[in-house]
């Protein structure tokens, strides 16, 4: 029996690792080519160098775009988290009419194609005479990020025992105190995950930034502009640095989420 079960298990393991390689292959290739000691991307790799990374971290254009992307991501994270948690609380409240319709409308920005969403938001801000630039980008990114925060918070709320809030109110807490002392701490794991989602979606969003941006460039816009002049190892170095930073943020968010759940 052991030999009969070992065969399918080994086959599934092989398929799994092939799938992992399929997912990580392009990223590993991109990282490897960022060390190439040449002005072009090609194989074999040949001599390796860290010069491209030194050039990127000293590039004022890259640093400016990175700082601008971080500022936008922080604003988007705060705005989308507040709105997403509020919508989740609204949907989970008792006696709310048209609950399904509210949920569907809140999820709509996540399923609408990015190009259509960007064009519609551009028309919206033009109708309201909102200038393109930082404010418009934050608005567009937040609209796209709210559904992800809302779904995470709503999923967490549905696992919350209702007697916790009832017990707090029996002890004299009003609605705000019960939310601040009971509901919000219970939502912390979902909020951490939603915030990371919102930040990463904002930093990675190219289409909405392209339609809503002003004169300052974000990281995706800068990399797109550099690609117009051809592939170069400095683009790979930029992407690798962003990949490492994203992985660190994701791992820390996973650690914070598990720690919050254990509490």
PDB file of C-alpha atoms in Angstrom:
ATOM      1  CA  UNK A   1       0.000   0.000   0.000  1.00  0.00           C
ATOM      2  CA  UNK A   2       2.897   2.333   0.770  1.00  0.00           C
ATOM      3  CA  UNK A   3       4.311   2.044  -2.734  1.00  0.00           C
ATOM      4  CA  UNK A   4       0.904   2.618  -4.291  1.00  0.00           C
ATOM      5  CA  UNK A   5       0.390   5.865  -2.373  1.00  0.00           C
ATOM      6  CA  UNK A   6       3.961   7.097  -2.872  1.00  0.00           C
ATOM      7  CA  UNK A   7       3.572   7.317  -6.646  1.00  0.00           C
ATOM      8  CA  UNK A   8       0.628   9.771  -6.766  1.00  0.00           C
ATOM      9  CA  UNK A   9       2.140  11.758  -3.916  1.00  0.00           C
ATOM     10  CA  UNK A  10       5.441  12.181  -5.737  1.00  0.00           C
ATOM     11  CA  UNK A  11       3.600  13.110  -8.933  1.00  0.00           C
ATOM     12  CA  UNK A  12       1.583  15.775  -7.102  1.00  0.00           C
ATOM     13  CA  UNK A  13       4.763  17.105  -5.485  1.00  0.00           C
ATOM     14  CA  UNK A  14       6.469  17.307  -8.865  1.00  0.00           C
ATOM     15  CA  UNK A  15       3.499  19.142 -10.390  1.00  0.00           C
ATOM     16  CA  UNK A  16       3.434  21.535  -7.443  1.00  0.00           C
ATOM     17  CA  UNK A  17       7.124  22.444  -7.733  1.00  0.00           C
ATOM     18  CA  UNK A  18       6.814  22.823 -11.497  1.00  0.00           C
ATOM     19  CA  UNK A  19       3.955  25.257 -10.899  1.00  0.00           C
ATOM     20  CA  UNK A  20       6.059  27.159  -8.346  1.00  0.00           C
ATOM     21  CA  UNK A  21       8.911  27.345 -10.856  1.00  0.00           C
ATOM     22  CA  UNK A  22       6.463  28.573 -13.488  1.00  0.00           C
ATOM     23  CA  UNK A  23       5.365  31.366 -11.153  1.00  0.00           C
ATOM     24  CA  UNK A  24       8.809  32.322  -9.874  1.00  0.00           C
ATOM     25  CA  UNK A  25      10.753  31.753 -13.104  1.00  0.00           C
ATOM     26  CA  UNK A  26      10.182  35.228 -14.599  1.00  0.00           C
ATOM     27  CA  UNK A  27      11.013  36.907 -11.283  1.00  0.00           C
ATOM     28  CA  UNK A  28      14.215  34.896 -10.873  1.00  0.00           C
ATOM     29  CA  UNK A  29      15.207  35.657 -14.465  1.00  0.00           C
ATOM     30  CA  UNK A  30      14.543  39.362 -13.960  1.00  0.00           C
ATOM     31  CA  UNK A  31      16.631  39.386 -10.775  1.00  0.00           C
ATOM     32  CA  UNK A  32      19.515  37.516 -12.397  1.00  0.00           C
ATOM     33  CA  UNK A  33      19.680  39.907 -15.349  1.00  0.00           C
ATOM     34  CA  UNK A  34      19.856  42.892 -13.001  1.00  0.00           C
ATOM     35  CA  UNK A  35      23.452  41.833 -12.189  1.00  0.00           C
ATOM     36  CA  UNK A  36      24.605  41.726 -15.823  1.00  0.00           C
ATOM     37  CA  UNK A  37      27.701  43.855 -16.468  1.00  0.00           C
ATOM     38  CA  UNK A  38      26.489  45.272 -19.777  1.00  0.00           C
ATOM     39  CA  UNK A  39      24.135  47.917 -21.130  1.00  0.00           C
ATOM     40  CA  UNK A  40      21.766  45.369 -22.633  1.00  0.00           C
ATOM     41  CA  UNK A  41      19.808  42.302 -21.524  1.00  0.00           C
ATOM     42  CA  UNK A  42      20.894  39.002 -23.060  1.00  0.00           C
ATOM     43  CA  UNK A  43      22.229  35.569 -22.232  1.00  0.00           C
ATOM     44  CA  UNK A  44      24.711  34.294 -21.241  1.00  0.00           C
ATOM     45  CA  UNK A  45      24.926  36.420 -18.116  1.00  0.00           C
ATOM     46  CA  UNK A  46      28.697  36.819 -18.272  1.00  0.00           C
ATOM     47  CA  UNK A  47      30.302  39.157 -15.758  1.00  0.00           C
ATOM     48  CA  UNK A  48      28.197  40.311 -12.837  1.00  0.00           C
ATOM     49  CA  UNK A  49      28.140  43.670 -11.099  1.00  0.00           C
ATOM     50  CA  UNK A  50      26.261  45.632  -8.448  1.00  0.00           C
ATOM     51  CA  UNK A  51      26.756  48.828 -10.419  1.00  0.00           C
ATOM     52  CA  UNK A  52      23.165  48.967 -11.631  1.00  0.00           C
ATOM     53  CA  UNK A  53      21.886  48.915  -8.055  1.00  0.00           C
ATOM     54  CA  UNK A  54      24.303  51.672  -7.076  1.00  0.00           C
ATOM     55  CA  UNK A  55      23.105  53.689 -10.042  1.00  0.00           C
ATOM     56  CA  UNK A  56      19.438  53.174  -9.151  1.00  0.00           C
ATOM     57  CA  UNK A  57      19.757  54.140  -5.462  1.00  0.00           C
ATOM     58  CA  UNK A  58      21.601  57.324  -6.505  1.00  0.00           C
ATOM     59  CA  UNK A  59      19.123  58.215  -9.243  1.00  0.00           C
ATOM     60  CA  UNK A  60      17.179  61.262  -8.067  1.00  0.00           C
ATOM     61  CA  UNK A  61      14.404  60.591 -10.564  1.00  0.00           C
ATOM     62  CA  UNK A  62      13.884  57.108  -9.131  1.00  0.00           C
ATOM     63  CA  UNK A  63      14.011  58.351  -5.528  1.00  0.00           C
ATOM     64  CA  UNK A  64      11.514  61.110  -6.303  1.00  0.00           C
ATOM     65  CA  UNK A  65       9.128  58.672  -8.008  1.00  0.00           C
ATOM     66  CA  UNK A  66       9.517  56.212  -5.126  1.00  0.00           C
ATOM     67  CA  UNK A  67       8.732  58.861  -2.513  1.00  0.00           C
ATOM     68  CA  UNK A  68       5.739  60.077  -4.519  1.00  0.00           C
ATOM     69  CA  UNK A  69       4.420  56.511  -4.843  1.00  0.00           C
ATOM     70  CA  UNK A  70       4.811  55.949  -1.087  1.00  0.00           C
ATOM     71  CA  UNK A  71       2.953  59.172  -0.241  1.00  0.00           C
ATOM     72  CA  UNK A  72       0.082  58.200  -2.539  1.00  0.00           C
ATOM     73  CA  UNK A  73       0.034  54.624  -1.177  1.00  0.00           C
ATOM     74  CA  UNK A  74      -0.168  55.846   2.437  1.00  0.00           C
ATOM     75  CA  UNK A  75      -3.061  58.186   1.634  1.00  0.00           C
ATOM     76  CA  UNK A  76      -4.854  55.487  -0.352  1.00  0.00           C
ATOM     77  CA  UNK A  77      -4.348  52.960   2.443  1.00  0.00           C
ATOM     78  CA  UNK A  78      -5.834  55.238   5.093  1.00  0.00           C
ATOM     79  CA  UNK A  79      -8.782  56.351   2.955  1.00  0.00           C
ATOM     80  CA  UNK A  80      -9.674  52.911   1.586  1.00  0.00           C
ATOM     81  CA  UNK A  81      -9.344  51.287   5.024  1.00  0.00           C
ATOM     82  CA  UNK A  82     -11.725  53.768   6.641  1.00  0.00           C
ATOM     83  CA  UNK A  83     -14.283  53.508   3.840  1.00  0.00           C
ATOM     84  CA  UNK A  84     -13.929  49.732   3.454  1.00  0.00           C
ATOM     85  CA  UNK A  85     -14.400  49.032   7.171  1.00  0.00           C
ATOM     86  CA  UNK A  86     -17.366  51.437   7.295  1.00  0.00           C
ATOM     87  CA  UNK A  87     -19.077  49.647   4.385  1.00  0.00           C
ATOM     88  CA  UNK A  88     -18.407  46.268   6.011  1.00  0.00           C
ATOM     89  CA  UNK A  89     -19.963  47.494   9.255  1.00  0.00           C
ATOM     90  CA  UNK A  90     -22.941  48.852   7.333  1.00  0.00           C
ATOM     91  CA  UNK A  91     -23.546  45.577   5.506  1.00  0.00           C
ATOM     92  CA  UNK A  92     -23.209  43.476   8.660  1.00  0.00           C
ATOM     93  CA  UNK A  93     -25.535  45.700  10.715  1.00  0.00           C
ATOM     94  CA  UNK A  94     -29.026  44.490  11.505  1.00  0.00           C
ATOM     95  CA  UNK A  95     -32.061  45.925   9.763  1.00  0.00           C
ATOM     96  CA  UNK A  96     -30.177  47.269   6.701  1.00  0.00           C
ATOM     97  CA  UNK A  97     -32.277  47.338   3.543  1.00  0.00           C
ATOM     98  CA  UNK A  98     -30.864  46.399   0.141  1.00  0.00           C
ATOM     99  CA  UNK A  99     -27.885  44.661   1.747  1.00  0.00           C
ATOM    100  CA  UNK A 100     -27.128  42.637  -1.386  1.00  0.00           C
ATOM    101  CA  UNK A 101     -27.277  45.710  -3.604  1.00  0.00           C
ATOM    102  CA  UNK A 102     -24.885  47.628  -1.339  1.00  0.00           C
ATOM    103  CA  UNK A 103     -22.461  44.702  -1.365  1.00  0.00           C
ATOM    104  CA  UNK A 104     -22.636  44.394  -5.166  1.00  0.00           C
ATOM    105  CA  UNK A 105     -22.043  48.118  -5.687  1.00  0.00           C
ATOM    106  CA  UNK A 106     -19.114  48.071  -3.255  1.00  0.00           C
ATOM    107  CA  UNK A 107     -17.517  45.148  -5.139  1.00  0.00           C
ATOM    108  CA  UNK A 108     -18.081  46.699  -8.558  1.00  0.00           C
ATOM    109  CA  UNK A 109     -14.733  48.594  -8.777  1.00  0.00           C
ATOM    110  CA  UNK A 110     -12.861  45.317  -8.291  1.00  0.00           C
ATOM    111  CA  UNK A 111     -14.482  43.590 -11.271  1.00  0.00           C
ATOM    112  CA  UNK A 112     -14.680  46.473 -13.749  1.00  0.00           C
ATOM    113  CA  UNK A 113     -11.746  46.373 -16.229  1.00  0.00           C
ATOM    114  CA  UNK A 114      -8.976  48.771 -15.282  1.00  0.00           C
ATOM    115  CA  UNK A 115      -9.158  50.728 -18.527  1.00  0.00           C
ATOM    116  CA  UNK A 116     -12.906  51.294 -18.185  1.00  0.00           C
ATOM    117  CA  UNK A 117     -12.505  52.271 -14.542  1.00  0.00           C
ATOM    118  CA  UNK A 118      -9.712  54.737 -15.348  1.00  0.00           C
ATOM    119  CA  UNK A 119     -11.680  56.385 -18.153  1.00  0.00           C
ATOM    120  CA  UNK A 120     -14.816  56.701 -16.025  1.00  0.00           C
ATOM    121  CA  UNK A 121     -12.908  58.210 -13.092  1.00  0.00           C
ATOM    122  CA  UNK A 122     -11.178  60.633 -15.472  1.00  0.00           C
ATOM    123  CA  UNK A 123     -14.588  61.774 -16.765  1.00  0.00           C
ATOM    124  CA  UNK A 124     -15.835  62.040 -13.172  1.00  0.00           C
ATOM    125  CA  UNK A 125     -12.972  64.258 -11.982  1.00  0.00           C
ATOM    126  CA  UNK A 126     -13.236  66.394 -15.121  1.00  0.00           C
ATOM    127  CA  UNK A 127     -16.969  66.874 -14.489  1.00  0.00           C
ATOM    128  CA  UNK A 128     -16.255  68.033 -10.930  1.00  0.00           C
ATOM    129  CA  UNK A 129     -13.356  70.236 -12.125  1.00  0.00           C
ATOM    130  CA  UNK A 130     -10.879  68.262 -10.007  1.00  0.00           C
ATOM    131  CA  UNK A 131      -7.392  68.785 -11.459  1.00  0.00           C
ATOM    132  CA  UNK A 132      -5.418  65.731 -12.461  1.00  0.00           C
ATOM    133  CA  UNK A 133      -2.555  64.923 -10.186  1.00  0.00           C
ATOM    134  CA  UNK A 134      -2.142  63.686  -6.635  1.00  0.00           C
ATOM    135  CA  UNK A 135      -5.754  64.133  -5.503  1.00  0.00           C
ATOM    136  CA  UNK A 136      -7.204  62.451  -8.567  1.00  0.00           C
ATOM    137  CA  UNK A 137      -4.745  59.551  -8.315  1.00  0.00           C
ATOM    138  CA  UNK A 138      -5.590  58.991  -4.634  1.00  0.00           C
ATOM    139  CA  UNK A 139      -9.284  59.012  -5.475  1.00  0.00           C
ATOM    140  CA  UNK A 140      -8.885  56.526  -8.334  1.00  0.00           C
ATOM    141  CA  UNK A 141      -6.636  54.172  -6.380  1.00  0.00           C
ATOM    142  CA  UNK A 142      -8.914  54.292  -3.329  1.00  0.00           C
ATOM    143  CA  UNK A 143     -11.997  53.418  -5.357  1.00  0.00           C
ATOM    144  CA  UNK A 144     -10.159  50.357  -6.650  1.00  0.00           C
ATOM    145  CA  UNK A 145      -8.823  49.320  -3.217  1.00  0.00           C
ATOM    146  CA  UNK A 146     -12.005  49.734  -1.135  1.00  0.00           C
ATOM    147  CA  UNK A 147     -13.628  46.424  -2.248  1.00  0.00           C
ATOM    148  CA  UNK A 148     -10.628  44.374  -1.111  1.00  0.00           C
ATOM    149  CA  UNK A 149     -10.582  46.008   2.326  1.00  0.00           C
ATOM    150  CA  UNK A 150     -14.357  45.677   2.612  1.00  0.00           C
ATOM    151  CA  UNK A 151     -14.373  41.958   1.760  1.00  0.00           C
ATOM    152  CA  UNK A 152     -11.607  41.186   4.262  1.00  0.00           C
ATOM    153  CA  UNK A 153     -13.323  43.140   7.037  1.00  0.00           C
ATOM    154  CA  UNK A 154     -16.724  41.653   6.223  1.00  0.00           C
ATOM    155  CA  UNK A 155     -15.344  38.108   6.264  1.00  0.00           C
ATOM    156  CA  UNK A 156     -13.842  38.732   9.682  1.00  0.00           C
ATOM    157  CA  UNK A 157     -17.037  40.330  11.009  1.00  0.00           C
ATOM    158  CA  UNK A 158     -19.089  37.290  10.039  1.00  0.00           C
ATOM    159  CA  UNK A 159     -16.952  35.115  12.333  1.00  0.00           C
ATOM    160  CA  UNK A 160     -17.358  37.477  15.288  1.00  0.00           C
ATOM    161  CA  UNK A 161     -19.580  36.150  18.110  1.00  0.00           C
ATOM    162  CA  UNK A 162     -22.480  38.620  18.470  1.00  0.00           C
ATOM    163  CA  UNK A 163     -22.576  38.203  22.241  1.00  0.00           C
ATOM    164  CA  UNK A 164     -19.296  40.133  22.588  1.00  0.00           C
ATOM    165  CA  UNK A 165     -20.878  43.440  21.611  1.00  0.00           C
ATOM    166  CA  UNK A 166     -24.040  42.590  23.552  1.00  0.00           C
ATOM    167  CA  UNK A 167     -21.966  41.933  26.665  1.00  0.00           C
ATOM    168  CA  UNK A 168     -20.163  45.261  26.257  1.00  0.00           C
ATOM    169  CA  UNK A 169     -23.463  47.121  25.964  1.00  0.00           C
ATOM    170  CA  UNK A 170     -24.876  45.294  28.988  1.00  0.00           C
ATOM    171  CA  UNK A 171     -21.879  46.602  30.926  1.00  0.00           C
ATOM    172  CA  UNK A 172     -22.732  50.186  29.959  1.00  0.00           C
ATOM    173  CA  UNK A 173     -20.727  50.763  26.771  1.00  0.00           C
ATOM    174  CA  UNK A 174     -22.357  52.835  24.065  1.00  0.00           C
ATOM    175  CA  UNK A 175     -22.060  52.073  20.327  1.00  0.00           C
ATOM    176  CA  UNK A 176     -18.780  53.937  19.849  1.00  0.00           C
ATOM    177  CA  UNK A 177     -17.074  52.424  22.893  1.00  0.00           C
ATOM    178  CA  UNK A 178     -18.229  48.934  21.898  1.00  0.00           C
ATOM    179  CA  UNK A 179     -16.816  49.444  18.422  1.00  0.00           C
ATOM    180  CA  UNK A 180     -13.528  50.874  19.730  1.00  0.00           C
ATOM    181  CA  UNK A 181     -12.954  48.323  22.478  1.00  0.00           C
ATOM    182  CA  UNK A 182     -14.509  45.161  20.989  1.00  0.00           C
ATOM    183  CA  UNK A 183     -15.137  45.274  17.233  1.00  0.00           C
ATOM    184  CA  UNK A 184     -12.019  47.142  16.139  1.00  0.00           C
ATOM    185  CA  UNK A 185      -9.538  44.889  17.997  1.00  0.00           C
ATOM    186  CA  UNK A 186     -11.332  41.850  16.582  1.00  0.00           C
ATOM    187  CA  UNK A 187     -10.985  43.332  13.083  1.00  0.00           C
ATOM    188  CA  UNK A 188      -7.244  43.984  13.390  1.00  0.00           C
ATOM    189  CA  UNK A 189      -6.082  40.941  11.359  1.00  0.00           C
ATOM    190  CA  UNK A 190      -8.453  41.836   8.511  1.00  0.00           C
ATOM    191  CA  UNK A 191      -7.478  45.494   8.696  1.00  0.00           C
ATOM    192  CA  UNK A 192      -3.770  44.639   8.476  1.00  0.00           C
ATOM    193  CA  UNK A 193      -4.385  42.466   5.438  1.00  0.00           C
ATOM    194  CA  UNK A 194      -6.598  45.058   3.782  1.00  0.00           C
ATOM    195  CA  UNK A 195      -4.057  47.820   4.363  1.00  0.00           C
ATOM    196  CA  UNK A 196      -1.301  45.788   2.740  1.00  0.00           C
ATOM    197  CA  UNK A 197      -3.577  44.998  -0.200  1.00  0.00           C
ATOM    198  CA  UNK A 198      -4.461  48.666  -0.616  1.00  0.00           C
ATOM    199  CA  UNK A 199      -0.834  49.826  -0.451  1.00  0.00           C
ATOM    200  CA  UNK A 200       0.415  47.241  -2.944  1.00  0.00           C
ATOM    201  CA  UNK A 201      -2.476  47.886  -5.324  1.00  0.00           C
ATOM    202  CA  UNK A 202      -1.713  51.601  -5.239  1.00  0.00           C
ATOM    203  CA  UNK A 203       2.009  51.221  -5.884  1.00  0.00           C
ATOM    204  CA  UNK A 204       1.372  48.765  -8.713  1.00  0.00           C
ATOM    205  CA  UNK A 205      -1.497  50.670 -10.373  1.00  0.00           C
ATOM    206  CA  UNK A 206      -0.358  51.953 -13.772  1.00  0.00           C
ATOM    207  CA  UNK A 207      -3.565  52.402 -15.769  1.00  0.00           C
ATOM    208  CA  UNK A 208      -5.365  54.733 -13.360  1.00  0.00           C
ATOM    209  CA  UNK A 209      -2.183  56.663 -12.687  1.00  0.00           C
ATOM    210  CA  UNK A 210      -1.658  57.095 -16.423  1.00  0.00           C
ATOM    211  CA  UNK A 211      -5.135  58.583 -16.904  1.00  0.00           C
ATOM    212  CA  UNK A 212      -5.262  60.619 -13.686  1.00  0.00           C
ATOM    213  CA  UNK A 213      -1.629  61.646 -13.190  1.00  0.00           C
ATOM    214  CA  UNK A 214      -0.125  65.068 -13.525  1.00  0.00           C
ATOM    215  CA  UNK A 215       3.471  66.047 -14.134  1.00  0.00           C
ATOM    216  CA  UNK A 216       5.032  63.964 -11.345  1.00  0.00           C
ATOM    217  CA  UNK A 217       5.710  60.298 -12.075  1.00  0.00           C
ATOM    218  CA  UNK A 218       5.171  57.262  -9.906  1.00  0.00           C
ATOM    219  CA  UNK A 219       7.298  54.125 -10.038  1.00  0.00           C
ATOM    220  CA  UNK A 220       5.164  52.347 -12.694  1.00  0.00           C
ATOM    221  CA  UNK A 221       5.115  55.495 -14.837  1.00  0.00           C
ATOM    222  CA  UNK A 222       8.894  55.892 -14.549  1.00  0.00           C
ATOM    223  CA  UNK A 223       9.547  52.279 -15.503  1.00  0.00           C
ATOM    224  CA  UNK A 224       7.140  52.535 -18.437  1.00  0.00           C
ATOM    225  CA  UNK A 225       8.964  55.650 -19.661  1.00  0.00           C
ATOM    226  CA  UNK A 226      12.326  53.899 -19.393  1.00  0.00           C
ATOM    227  CA  UNK A 227      11.007  50.910 -21.337  1.00  0.00           C
ATOM    228  CA  UNK A 228      10.339  53.181 -24.298  1.00  0.00           C
ATOM    229  CA  UNK A 229      14.090  53.450 -24.848  1.00  0.00           C
ATOM    230  CA  UNK A 230      14.637  49.691 -24.643  1.00  0.00           C
ATOM    231  CA  UNK A 231      15.337  47.053 -22.009  1.00  0.00           C
ATOM    232  CA  UNK A 232      18.230  47.725 -19.687  1.00  0.00           C
ATOM    233  CA  UNK A 233      19.559  46.070 -16.492  1.00  0.00           C
ATOM    234  CA  UNK A 234      18.779  49.232 -14.511  1.00  0.00           C
ATOM    235  CA  UNK A 235      15.054  48.559 -15.041  1.00  0.00           C
ATOM    236  CA  UNK A 236      15.581  45.045 -13.689  1.00  0.00           C
ATOM    237  CA  UNK A 237      17.423  46.503 -10.699  1.00  0.00           C
ATOM    238  CA  UNK A 238      14.505  48.863  -9.979  1.00  0.00           C
ATOM    239  CA  UNK A 239      12.007  46.025 -10.238  1.00  0.00           C
ATOM    240  CA  UNK A 240      14.128  43.786  -7.992  1.00  0.00           C
ATOM    241  CA  UNK A 241      14.369  46.436  -5.280  1.00  0.00           C
ATOM    242  CA  UNK A 242      10.604  46.960  -5.391  1.00  0.00           C
ATOM    243  CA  UNK A 243      10.079  43.184  -5.308  1.00  0.00           C
ATOM    244  CA  UNK A 244      12.262  42.844  -2.205  1.00  0.00           C
ATOM    245  CA  UNK A 245      10.475  45.717  -0.465  1.00  0.00           C
ATOM    246  CA  UNK A 246       7.091  44.207  -1.356  1.00  0.00           C
ATOM    247  CA  UNK A 247       8.148  40.809  -0.012  1.00  0.00           C
ATOM    248  CA  UNK A 248       9.297  42.383   3.269  1.00  0.00           C
ATOM    249  CA  UNK A 249       6.009  44.247   3.662  1.00  0.00           C
ATOM    250  CA  UNK A 250       4.036  41.098   2.877  1.00  0.00           C
ATOM    251  CA  UNK A 251       5.984  38.960   5.345  1.00  0.00           C
ATOM    252  CA  UNK A 252       5.636  41.565   8.075  1.00  0.00           C
ATOM    253  CA  UNK A 253       1.898  41.839   7.387  1.00  0.00           C
ATOM    254  CA  UNK A 254       1.575  38.053   7.655  1.00  0.00           C
ATOM    255  CA  UNK A 255       3.461  38.128  10.954  1.00  0.00           C
ATOM    256  CA  UNK A 256       1.319  40.982  12.294  1.00  0.00           C
ATOM    257  CA  UNK A 257      -1.886  39.265  11.174  1.00  0.00           C
ATOM    258  CA  UNK A 258      -0.998  35.974  12.885  1.00  0.00           C
ATOM    259  CA  UNK A 259       0.048  37.825  16.019  1.00  0.00           C
ATOM    260  CA  UNK A 260      -3.237  39.733  16.097  1.00  0.00           C
ATOM    261  CA  UNK A 261      -5.215  36.508  15.611  1.00  0.00           C
ATOM    262  CA  UNK A 262      -3.345  34.753  18.412  1.00  0.00           C
ATOM    263  CA  UNK A 263      -4.209  37.611  20.748  1.00  0.00           C
TER     264      UNK A 263
END
